[in-house]
Amino acid sequence: MAQYVNNDEFSHWRCDKCNCELELKKVVVSYLEGSFPVDLPVCKNCGQVFIPESLAIHKMLEIEQQMEDK
Amino acid sequence: MDQQKLRMLESYCIQEEAPACTAACPLHVDARLMLRQLKENDVEGALKTYRKSVPLPSILSRICEAPCQKKCRLAEIGDGIDVRSMELFLDSQSDRSFLPTRLPLKNKKVAFLGSGLDVLTAAYDLRRKGYITQIYEPASSAGGFLRNFSETVLPFQIIDDTVSLLEKMGIEFHFSQPIGELLIQRKSDSGRFVIKEDEFICVYISDNQEIRTIDPITRMTEGNGIFGGSAGPEFWIEQAADGRRAAISMDRFIQNVSMTASRSDEGSYETRLFTSLASVSPSHSLIQNSQVTPDEETARKEAARCIQCTCMECAKGCEFIRHYEAYPRVYLRQVYNNISICTGLRQKNNMINSCSVCGQCESVCPNHLNFQDVIRETRQTMVETKKMPPSAFDFALRDMSFSNSDAFALAKSPEGQKVCSYVFFPGCQLPASNPSAVEKVYDLLQEKFSESTGLLLRCCGIIADWAGENGKFQQARNELLQEVKFLGNPELIVGCPGCMQTFRNFYPELKIRSLWTILDQMDISPKQHERVQTFAIHDPCGARYQTEDQDAVRSLAGKLGIQVEELPLNRDNTSCCTYGGNAWNANRSLSDAAVDALAAENCHDYLTYCAMCRDFFLKRGKNAYHLLDLFFEPDRIINAKPMPRPDYSMRHENRSRVKKHLLKKYWREEMNASEPYEKIRLFISEEVRELLEERMILLEDIQQVIDQTLETGNRMINTQTGHYLAHATPGHVTYWIEYLPKEDGFQIFSAYSHRMFIEEAN
């Protein structure tokens, strides 16, 4: 399972709704005809996912582009 | 596109055709490469190139009549390159004992009668192919008429050295063999020729008077297996080429394959390669005496005069063609392969989506290869087969949806009239760029056409066509036609060259007229300024082939007191700003490079008549005006005050503003209520606004995320800064917004997005 987020990238973020810390957990992400599990920070209580900016604009974009050319 | 169409289109692109020198050379020496190598001081490489085509370099470099020099394009404006002198230099630098590679001998024999240049060439070629090669010569030495040259031109020693080299290659010479006394018999069973008790599969007879009919292509006589040529040729290089033809034929004869198939490229011919001499200065040969071997420096300087003939007309104005470092013939094949892939990566998707489909390459191509329609059709196929990358044109298509939504779209006859004779159609991006100019044009048209001009606001649909979305294009087209019908089929007065082009190409039923010809026909008193005001005029790609509009714009500029300078590629050959084809959406770095290259062509501010051209120039720091900017604000002609460049969000806002203002002014109507989220007030610094522009995130995207968060309460909080982070997926894209409440609205600190879908628990 891929892990793209380090602890220090989300340790200062909390779920505002639940006032709860985040923890790395398996989340399924999908695009076009592919889906795969990734370890992402989520709220321990409600499961709300946190995608850090650096992940979105680098690795996720790269994977999106690769999948688009398949 | 099927294979047949691919090959037909490929044949239009003549970039791979041989340069004039190579085509003129009966042996097809790649003189262009050879001269480049020489210029770059690669003598060994140049020698290799020469030897690749020429069998007997020491002889031919001295006596070749150099048809290449006569056909050299430089000869049209000065002196052609003295290629033969370069060859003479190369031969002087060569190891004359060099033996070419040869196939191992096979048990197949060929015989030659005579030993002139044709024979030596053919024997050389056939020995290299592995044939046992024997030469019978009546004289006591080889060379025939070659020995008639003076010692200063072709010393005997050179001939003798060449012959001894051929002997080292394994060619057997039999001298003092009177040909008349040689008894050639043909065996009735095997068809082999018997000479002096030796058997040969075929023979070549040089200068045999009895040979009346030699086929010019195969060099075979009426006698099957007997080949021949003339010993005293008009041109020596032709004689060598005849020998080479004969060698090819003898090889084919022995292998029992077609003697005539695929031989059209042998010998000299006229090339189809086009090379413009427009920017080439005439130059003169540095070779004083072509019988004397030049020194290295002279040879290199003469070689450096070569202009390396190439076509590449289409690359001159097109960053796309330059960027992928090839030319349409190559791109056609890549496009074809890309759409034919069953599994694996489609590596050319981005290339296909980066073309502006503007038609410049077709216009400047000597054969008018229509590449843009290949790209358009390919994109349609990609959409139909669900292989179009969703991100490629999504932003542009959303912009088109906006233009055709209630936020902008409008079809109105003048108040109190059910139908109208004229309707103003400004397009979508002119109102996005300069809303007040659109309002002023409408005022002017109302005045001119006695208030019989209606208003039609929407997108012509070209965005969808460019994206390969034929279904969406047809829908936009039908909607527009419905609106025109509803207005009583008025004539459209069109303010956008791109829309004009779309209407001409895809809406044959519409009556259309360009705004420029109307404005030019108006009674405008010409202005004069204290100083001459010069602008470089940039024709938008939509105005290609529209001479009337191109002229009207120049005439109007003149009336405004503007002196225009033409760009190197203008009018029908003009370059696209990359808004065309939605190329800017698919490949922003290429788009920027294209605009930069275009902007660098002239130091003056640019004057154009397409809103997107203007804004693309402004975005890259080149001051540019739309003709209407100066028409309604002539002060800018003098003070050169730049126009504001609206960002993507402002382009939406401006369009809605045009609709709102004109509805109120001419119909006393209020615009329909907007979406509730649009009332959310945002505070955004200039820096963040630039980030949003870069990431193509609109204010309405942010408003939707915040609106949704206010409802669900789903958000993260940064324990260090106190900023909130919310996300939502209003369409296909998930947006993340970092914000804080401020006054009656929200301050935005950052925003980013992704297209991947996250399967969240809640």
mmCIF file of C-alpha atoms in Angstrom, chain A residues 11-17 22 27-33 35-36 40 43 46-53 56-57 60 63-64 66 68-70, chain B residues 344-346 349 387 389-391 695 712-720 723-725 727 736 738 750 752-762:
data_model
loop_
_atom_site.group_PDB
_atom_site.id
_atom_site.type_symbol
_atom_site.label_atom_id
_atom_site.label_comp_id
_atom_site.label_asym_id
_atom_site.label_seq_id
_atom_site.Cartn_x
_atom_site.Cartn_y
_atom_site.Cartn_z
ATOM 1 C CA SER A 11 0.415 16.601 12.934
ATOM 2 C CA HIS A 12 -0.650 20.263 13.220
ATOM 3 C CA TRP A 13 -4.064 19.640 11.638
ATOM 4 C CA ARG A 14 -7.177 18.457 13.519
ATOM 5 C CA CYS A 15 -10.708 17.717 12.487
ATOM 6 C CA ASP A 16 -12.595 20.868 13.459
ATOM 7 C CA LYS A 17 -15.958 19.184 13.500
ATOM 8 C CA LEU A 22 -5.830 12.728 12.535
ATOM 9 C CA VAL A 27 -8.391 5.171 2.052
ATOM 10 C CA VAL A 28 -9.387 4.134 -1.458
ATOM 11 C CA VAL A 29 -8.777 6.743 -4.149
ATOM 12 C CA SER A 30 -9.996 6.293 -7.687
ATOM 13 C CA TYR A 31 -9.615 7.951 -11.043
ATOM 14 C CA LEU A 32 -11.010 6.934 -14.422
ATOM 15 C CA GLU A 33 -10.902 3.137 -14.496
ATOM 16 C CA SER A 35 -8.710 2.655 -7.908
ATOM 17 C CA PHE A 36 -6.136 1.845 -5.279
ATOM 18 C CA LEU A 40 -3.967 9.115 4.167
ATOM 19 C CA CYS A 43 -10.134 12.080 11.468
ATOM 20 C CA CYS A 46 -15.576 10.798 11.602
ATOM 21 C CA GLY A 47 -13.127 9.622 8.941
ATOM 22 C CA GLN A 48 -12.916 12.988 7.188
ATOM 23 C CA VAL A 49 -9.852 12.852 4.910
ATOM 24 C CA PHE A 50 -7.070 15.421 4.762
ATOM 25 C CA ILE A 51 -5.085 15.866 1.542
ATOM 26 C CA PRO A 52 -2.047 18.113 2.032
ATOM 27 C CA GLU A 53 -1.347 20.680 -0.680
ATOM 28 C CA ALA A 56 -2.362 17.234 -4.427
ATOM 29 C CA ILE A 57 -0.143 19.347 -6.627
ATOM 30 C CA MET A 60 -1.647 13.093 -7.233
ATOM 31 C CA ILE A 63 -0.708 9.832 -11.152
ATOM 32 C CA GLU A 64 -3.749 11.523 -12.682
ATOM 33 C CA GLN A 66 -0.413 8.820 -16.081
ATOM 34 C CA GLU A 68 -5.252 9.774 -18.340
ATOM 35 C CA ASP A 69 -2.761 8.495 -20.917
ATOM 36 C CA LYS A 70 -3.617 4.834 -20.347
ATOM 37 C CA GLY B 344 -0.008 0.792 -22.894
ATOM 38 C CA LEU B 345 0.591 4.486 -22.547
ATOM 39 C CA ARG B 346 -0.677 6.881 -25.175
ATOM 40 C CA ASN B 349 -2.017 12.549 -26.031
ATOM 41 C CA LYS B 387 -9.527 8.034 -24.431
ATOM 42 C CA PRO B 389 -7.744 12.879 -20.916
ATOM 43 C CA PRO B 390 -10.515 14.553 -18.887
ATOM 44 C CA SER B 391 -8.226 17.319 -17.650
ATOM 45 C CA ARG B 695 -4.170 26.741 -10.665
ATOM 46 C CA THR B 712 -22.011 20.292 6.803
ATOM 47 C CA GLY B 713 -19.466 21.727 9.256
ATOM 48 C CA ASN B 714 -16.836 19.438 7.733
ATOM 49 C CA ARG B 715 -13.485 21.144 7.934
ATOM 50 C CA MET B 716 -9.992 20.793 9.349
ATOM 51 C CA ILE B 717 -8.245 23.335 11.539
ATOM 52 C CA ASN B 718 -4.548 24.158 11.621
ATOM 53 C CA THR B 719 -3.516 24.281 15.281
ATOM 54 C CA GLN B 720 -0.613 26.625 14.473
ATOM 55 C CA HIS B 723 -6.816 28.531 9.483
ATOM 56 C CA TYR B 724 -9.639 26.288 8.366
ATOM 57 C CA LEU B 725 -9.357 23.872 5.483
ATOM 58 C CA HIS B 727 -12.984 20.674 0.584
ATOM 59 C CA TRP B 736 -9.398 22.484 -1.030
ATOM 60 C CA GLU B 738 -7.716 27.359 3.329
ATOM 61 C CA SER B 750 -4.647 29.133 -0.385
ATOM 62 C CA TYR B 752 -5.605 23.638 -4.555
ATOM 63 C CA SER B 753 -7.385 20.897 -6.383
ATOM 64 C CA HIS B 754 -7.189 17.352 -7.676
ATOM 65 C CA ARG B 755 -9.307 15.190 -9.921
ATOM 66 C CA MET B 756 -8.830 11.902 -8.066
ATOM 67 C CA PHE B 757 -11.871 10.830 -6.151
ATOM 68 C CA ILE B 758 -11.468 10.014 -2.444
ATOM 69 C CA GLU B 759 -13.850 7.460 -1.060
ATOM 70 C CA GLU B 760 -14.524 8.962 2.334
ATOM 71 C CA ALA B 761 -16.214 7.184 5.188
ATOM 72 C CA ASN B 762 -18.878 9.818 5.720
#
